PDB file of C-alpha atoms in Angstrom:
ATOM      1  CA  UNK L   1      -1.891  12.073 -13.059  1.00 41.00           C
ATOM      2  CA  UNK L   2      -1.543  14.470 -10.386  1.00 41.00           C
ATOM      3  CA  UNK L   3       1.077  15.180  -7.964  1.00 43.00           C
ATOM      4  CA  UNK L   4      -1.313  13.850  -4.967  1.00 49.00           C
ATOM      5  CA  UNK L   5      -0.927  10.304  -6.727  1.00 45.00           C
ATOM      6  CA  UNK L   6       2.436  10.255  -8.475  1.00 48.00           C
ATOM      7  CA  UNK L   7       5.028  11.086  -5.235  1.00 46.00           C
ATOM      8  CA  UNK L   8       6.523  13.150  -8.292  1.00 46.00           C
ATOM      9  CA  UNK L   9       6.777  16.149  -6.090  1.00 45.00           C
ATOM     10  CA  UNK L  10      10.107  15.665  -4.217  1.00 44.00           C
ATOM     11  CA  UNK L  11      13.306  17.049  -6.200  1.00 51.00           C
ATOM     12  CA  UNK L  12      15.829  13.939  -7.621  1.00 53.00           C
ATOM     13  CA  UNK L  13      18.381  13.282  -5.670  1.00 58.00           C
ATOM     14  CA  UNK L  14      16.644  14.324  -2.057  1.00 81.00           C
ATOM     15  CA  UNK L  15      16.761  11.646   0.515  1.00 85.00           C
ATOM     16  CA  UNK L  16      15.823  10.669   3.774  1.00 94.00           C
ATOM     17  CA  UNK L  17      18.307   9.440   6.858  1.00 95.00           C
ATOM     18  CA  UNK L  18      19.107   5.689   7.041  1.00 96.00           C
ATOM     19  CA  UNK L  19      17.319   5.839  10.297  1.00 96.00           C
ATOM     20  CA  UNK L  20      13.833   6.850   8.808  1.00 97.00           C
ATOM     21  CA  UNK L  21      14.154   5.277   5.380  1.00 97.00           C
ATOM     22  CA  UNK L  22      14.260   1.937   7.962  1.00 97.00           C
ATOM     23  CA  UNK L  23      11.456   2.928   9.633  1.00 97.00           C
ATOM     24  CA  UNK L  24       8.956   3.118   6.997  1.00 98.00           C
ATOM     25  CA  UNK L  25      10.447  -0.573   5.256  1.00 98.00           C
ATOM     26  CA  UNK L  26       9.207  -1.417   8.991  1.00 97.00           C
ATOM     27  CA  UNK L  27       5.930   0.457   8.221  1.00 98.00           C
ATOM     28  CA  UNK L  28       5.436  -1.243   5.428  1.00 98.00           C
ATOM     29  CA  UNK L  29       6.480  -5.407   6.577  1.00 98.00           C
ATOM     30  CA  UNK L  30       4.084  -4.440   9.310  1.00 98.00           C
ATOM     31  CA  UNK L  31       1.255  -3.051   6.833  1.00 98.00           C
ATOM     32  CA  UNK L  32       1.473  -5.794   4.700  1.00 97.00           C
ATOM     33  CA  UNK L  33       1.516  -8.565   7.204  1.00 97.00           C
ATOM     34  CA  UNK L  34      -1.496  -7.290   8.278  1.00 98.00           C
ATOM     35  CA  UNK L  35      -3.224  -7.549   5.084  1.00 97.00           C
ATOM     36  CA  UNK L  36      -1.781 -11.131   4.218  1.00 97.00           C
ATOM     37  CA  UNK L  37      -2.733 -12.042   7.840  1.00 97.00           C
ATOM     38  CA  UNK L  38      -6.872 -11.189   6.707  1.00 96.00           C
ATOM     39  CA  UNK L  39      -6.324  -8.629  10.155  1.00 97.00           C
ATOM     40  CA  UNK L  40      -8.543  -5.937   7.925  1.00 97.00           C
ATOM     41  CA  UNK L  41      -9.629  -3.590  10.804  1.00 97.00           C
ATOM     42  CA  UNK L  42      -5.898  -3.195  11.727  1.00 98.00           C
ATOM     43  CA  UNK L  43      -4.783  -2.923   8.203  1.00 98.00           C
ATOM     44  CA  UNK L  44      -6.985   0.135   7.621  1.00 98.00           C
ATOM     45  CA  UNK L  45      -5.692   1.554  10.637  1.00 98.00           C
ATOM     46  CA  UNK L  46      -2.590   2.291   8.632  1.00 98.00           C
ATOM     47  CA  UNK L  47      -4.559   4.661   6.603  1.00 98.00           C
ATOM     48  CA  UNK L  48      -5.918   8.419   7.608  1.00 98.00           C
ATOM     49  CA  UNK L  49      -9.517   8.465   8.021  1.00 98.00           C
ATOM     50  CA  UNK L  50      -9.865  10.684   4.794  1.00 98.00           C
ATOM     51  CA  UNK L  51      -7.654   8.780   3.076  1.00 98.00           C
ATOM     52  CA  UNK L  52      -7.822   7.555  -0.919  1.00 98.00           C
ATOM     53  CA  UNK L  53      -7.225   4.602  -2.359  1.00 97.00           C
ATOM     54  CA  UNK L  54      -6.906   4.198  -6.040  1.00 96.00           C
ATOM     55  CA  UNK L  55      -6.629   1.086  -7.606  1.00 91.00           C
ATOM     56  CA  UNK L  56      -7.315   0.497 -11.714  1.00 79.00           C
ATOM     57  CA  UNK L  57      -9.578  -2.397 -11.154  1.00 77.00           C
ATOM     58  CA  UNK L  58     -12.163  -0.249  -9.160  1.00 78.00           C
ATOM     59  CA  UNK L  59     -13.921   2.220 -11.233  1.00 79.00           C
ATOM     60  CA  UNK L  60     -13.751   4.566  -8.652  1.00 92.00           C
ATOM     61  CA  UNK L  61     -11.379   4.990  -5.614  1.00 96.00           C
ATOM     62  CA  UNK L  62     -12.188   3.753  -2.357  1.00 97.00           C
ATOM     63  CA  UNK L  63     -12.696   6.960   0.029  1.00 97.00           C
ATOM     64  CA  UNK L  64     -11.785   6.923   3.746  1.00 98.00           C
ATOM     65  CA  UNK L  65     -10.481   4.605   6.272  1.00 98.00           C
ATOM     66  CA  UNK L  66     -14.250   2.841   6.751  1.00 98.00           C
ATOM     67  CA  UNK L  67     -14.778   2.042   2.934  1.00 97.00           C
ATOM     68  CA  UNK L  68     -11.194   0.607   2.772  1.00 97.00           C
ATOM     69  CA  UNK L  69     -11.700  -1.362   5.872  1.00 98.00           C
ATOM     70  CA  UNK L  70     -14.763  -2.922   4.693  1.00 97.00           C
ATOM     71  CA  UNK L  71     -13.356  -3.623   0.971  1.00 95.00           C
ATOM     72  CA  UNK L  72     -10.480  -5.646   3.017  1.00 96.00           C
ATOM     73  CA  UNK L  73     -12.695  -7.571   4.989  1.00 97.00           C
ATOM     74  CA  UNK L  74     -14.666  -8.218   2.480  1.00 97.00           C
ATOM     75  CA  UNK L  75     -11.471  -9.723   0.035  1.00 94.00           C
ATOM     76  CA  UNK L  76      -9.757 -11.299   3.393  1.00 97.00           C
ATOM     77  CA  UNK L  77     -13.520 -13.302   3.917  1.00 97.00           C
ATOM     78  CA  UNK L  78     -13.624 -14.658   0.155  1.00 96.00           C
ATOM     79  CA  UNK L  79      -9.778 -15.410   0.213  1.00 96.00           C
ATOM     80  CA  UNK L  80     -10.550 -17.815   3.723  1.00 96.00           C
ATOM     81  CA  UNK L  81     -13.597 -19.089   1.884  1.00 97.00           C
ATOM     82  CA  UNK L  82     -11.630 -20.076  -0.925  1.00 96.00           C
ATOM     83  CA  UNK L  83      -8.567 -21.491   1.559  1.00 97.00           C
ATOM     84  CA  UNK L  84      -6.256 -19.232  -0.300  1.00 97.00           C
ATOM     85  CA  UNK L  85      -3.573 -17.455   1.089  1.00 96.00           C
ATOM     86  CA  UNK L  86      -2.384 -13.963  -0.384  1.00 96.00           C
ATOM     87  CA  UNK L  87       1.314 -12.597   0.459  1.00 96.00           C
ATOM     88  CA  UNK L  88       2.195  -9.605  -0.708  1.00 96.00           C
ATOM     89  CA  UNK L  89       6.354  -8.572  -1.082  1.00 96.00           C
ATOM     90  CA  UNK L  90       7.986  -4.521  -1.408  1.00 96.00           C
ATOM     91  CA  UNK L  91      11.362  -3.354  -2.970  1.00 96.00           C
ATOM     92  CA  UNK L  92      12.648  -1.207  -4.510  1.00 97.00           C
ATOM     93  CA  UNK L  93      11.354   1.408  -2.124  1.00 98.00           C
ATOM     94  CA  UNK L  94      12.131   4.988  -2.693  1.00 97.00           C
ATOM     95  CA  UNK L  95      11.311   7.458  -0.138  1.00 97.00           C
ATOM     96  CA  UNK L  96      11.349  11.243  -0.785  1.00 96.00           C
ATOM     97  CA  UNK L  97      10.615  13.600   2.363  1.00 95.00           C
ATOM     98  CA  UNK L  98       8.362  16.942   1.477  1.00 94.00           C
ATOM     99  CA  UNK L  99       8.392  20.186   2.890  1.00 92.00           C
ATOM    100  CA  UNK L 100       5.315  19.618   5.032  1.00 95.00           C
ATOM    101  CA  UNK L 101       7.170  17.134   7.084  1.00 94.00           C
ATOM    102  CA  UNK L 102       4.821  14.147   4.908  1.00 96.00           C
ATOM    103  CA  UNK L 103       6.797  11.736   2.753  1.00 97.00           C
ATOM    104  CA  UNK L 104       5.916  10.654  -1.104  1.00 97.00           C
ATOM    105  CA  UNK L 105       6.984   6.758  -1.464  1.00 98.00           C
ATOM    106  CA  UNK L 106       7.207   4.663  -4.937  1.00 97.00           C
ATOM    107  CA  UNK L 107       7.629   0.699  -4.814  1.00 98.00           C
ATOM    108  CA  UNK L 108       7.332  -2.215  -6.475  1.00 97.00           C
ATOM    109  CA  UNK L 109       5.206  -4.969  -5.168  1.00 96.00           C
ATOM    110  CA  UNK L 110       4.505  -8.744  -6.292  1.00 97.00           C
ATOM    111  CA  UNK L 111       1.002  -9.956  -5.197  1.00 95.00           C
ATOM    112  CA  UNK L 112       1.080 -13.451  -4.465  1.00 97.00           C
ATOM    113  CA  UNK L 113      -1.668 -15.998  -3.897  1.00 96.00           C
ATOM    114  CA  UNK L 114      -0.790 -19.752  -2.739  1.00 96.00           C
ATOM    115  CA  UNK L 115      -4.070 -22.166  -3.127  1.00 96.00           C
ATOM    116  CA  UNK L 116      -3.933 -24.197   0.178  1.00 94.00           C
ATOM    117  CA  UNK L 117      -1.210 -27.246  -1.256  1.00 94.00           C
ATOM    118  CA  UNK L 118      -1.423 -25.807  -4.645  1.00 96.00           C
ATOM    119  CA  UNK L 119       1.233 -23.448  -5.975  1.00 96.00           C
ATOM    120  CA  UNK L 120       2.527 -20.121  -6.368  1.00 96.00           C
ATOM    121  CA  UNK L 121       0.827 -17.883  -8.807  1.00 95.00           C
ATOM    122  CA  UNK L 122       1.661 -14.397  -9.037  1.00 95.00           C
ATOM    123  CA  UNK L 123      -1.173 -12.820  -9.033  1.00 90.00           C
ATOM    124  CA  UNK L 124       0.512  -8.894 -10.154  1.00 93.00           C
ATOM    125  CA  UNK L 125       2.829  -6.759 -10.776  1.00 95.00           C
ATOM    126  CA  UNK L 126       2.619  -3.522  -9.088  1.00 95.00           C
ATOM    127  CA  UNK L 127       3.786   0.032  -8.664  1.00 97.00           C
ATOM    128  CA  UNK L 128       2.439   1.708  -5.339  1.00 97.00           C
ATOM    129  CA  UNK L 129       2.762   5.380  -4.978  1.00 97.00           C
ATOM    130  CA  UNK L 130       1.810   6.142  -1.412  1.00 98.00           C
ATOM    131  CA  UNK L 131       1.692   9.258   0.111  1.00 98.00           C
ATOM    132  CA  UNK L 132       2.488   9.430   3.468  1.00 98.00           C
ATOM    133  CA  UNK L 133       1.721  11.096   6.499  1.00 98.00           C
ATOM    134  CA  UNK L 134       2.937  11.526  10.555  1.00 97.00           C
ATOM    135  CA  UNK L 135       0.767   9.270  12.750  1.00 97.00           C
ATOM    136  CA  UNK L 136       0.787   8.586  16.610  1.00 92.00           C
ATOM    137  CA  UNK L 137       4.493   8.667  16.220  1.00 92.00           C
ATOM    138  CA  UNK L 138       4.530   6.350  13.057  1.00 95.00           C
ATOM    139  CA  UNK L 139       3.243   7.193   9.766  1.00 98.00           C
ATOM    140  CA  UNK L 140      -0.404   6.812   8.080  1.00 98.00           C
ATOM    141  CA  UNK L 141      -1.001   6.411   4.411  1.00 98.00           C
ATOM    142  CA  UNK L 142      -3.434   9.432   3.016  1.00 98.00           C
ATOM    143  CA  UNK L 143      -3.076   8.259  -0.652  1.00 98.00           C
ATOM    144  CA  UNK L 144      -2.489   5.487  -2.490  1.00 98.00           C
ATOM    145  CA  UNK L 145      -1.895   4.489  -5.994  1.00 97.00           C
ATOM    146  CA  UNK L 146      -1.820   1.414  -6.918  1.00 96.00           C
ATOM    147  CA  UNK L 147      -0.717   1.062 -11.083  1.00 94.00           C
ATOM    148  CA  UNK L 148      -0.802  -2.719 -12.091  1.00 90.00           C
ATOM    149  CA  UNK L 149       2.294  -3.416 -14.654  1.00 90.00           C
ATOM    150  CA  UNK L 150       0.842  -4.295 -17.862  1.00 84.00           C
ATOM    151  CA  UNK L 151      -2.436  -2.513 -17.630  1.00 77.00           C
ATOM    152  CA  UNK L 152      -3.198   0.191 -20.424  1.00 64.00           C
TER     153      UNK L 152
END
């Protein structure tokens, strides 16, 4: 695994301010709201328009902003068609800034889905490596790895 997926690139110990390390947890709520909302179009937005998204259930990664957009859509449609809801929750969020200004993030996530009045499964257990990049005054995510816990 390279660099570009693993965030490995940032020396230990090398930090960001309280100030942005709160501003990309508010990146993120925001992000995945917009996912668990089914709001696709705006969801990609958070992603660079030659952005990569790796995932291992997809044999091969998804490859700009218009091929992610239209994989959400298309998951958001067949979660409303099967009136399920999917929530997705972050922590343990480490943040690492890089010398380019960019930032290299690793977190764990819990994907969630919740059967209209059934119950709680969790779906997976996830590390996300994102890298990440200045956007419009926010941030934009070029790269993403997504490693399911478990997985070989």
């Amino acid at each position: 695994m390279s660099t570009e997926t693993t965030g490995r690139a940032a020396l230990p110990g090398t930090y960001v301010p309280a100030e942005l390390y709160s501003q990309v947890q508010q990146f993120y709520a925001r992000q995945m709201g917009l996912i668990d909302d089914g709001r696709a179009e705006e969801w990609a937005a958070t992603f660079t328009e030659d952005a990569v998204f790796e995932e291992p259930s997809r044999l091969d990664p998804l490859r700009g902003r218009d091929a992610i957009r239209v994989s959400c859509r298309a998951r958001a449609d067949r979660l409303e068609a099967e009136n399920t809801d999917f929530r997705h929750w972050l922590g343990m969020l480490d943040v690492r800034p890089q010398d380019d200004g960019s930032l290299r993030t690793r977190a764990y996530a819990l994907a969630m889905r919740i059967p209209r009045g059934g119950a709680l499964d969790i779906f997976a257990s996830v590390v996300c490596e994102d890298h990440l990049v200045p956007s419009d005054g926010g941030w934009a995510v070029r790269h993403r790895h997504l490693q399911h816990d478990g997985a070989e």
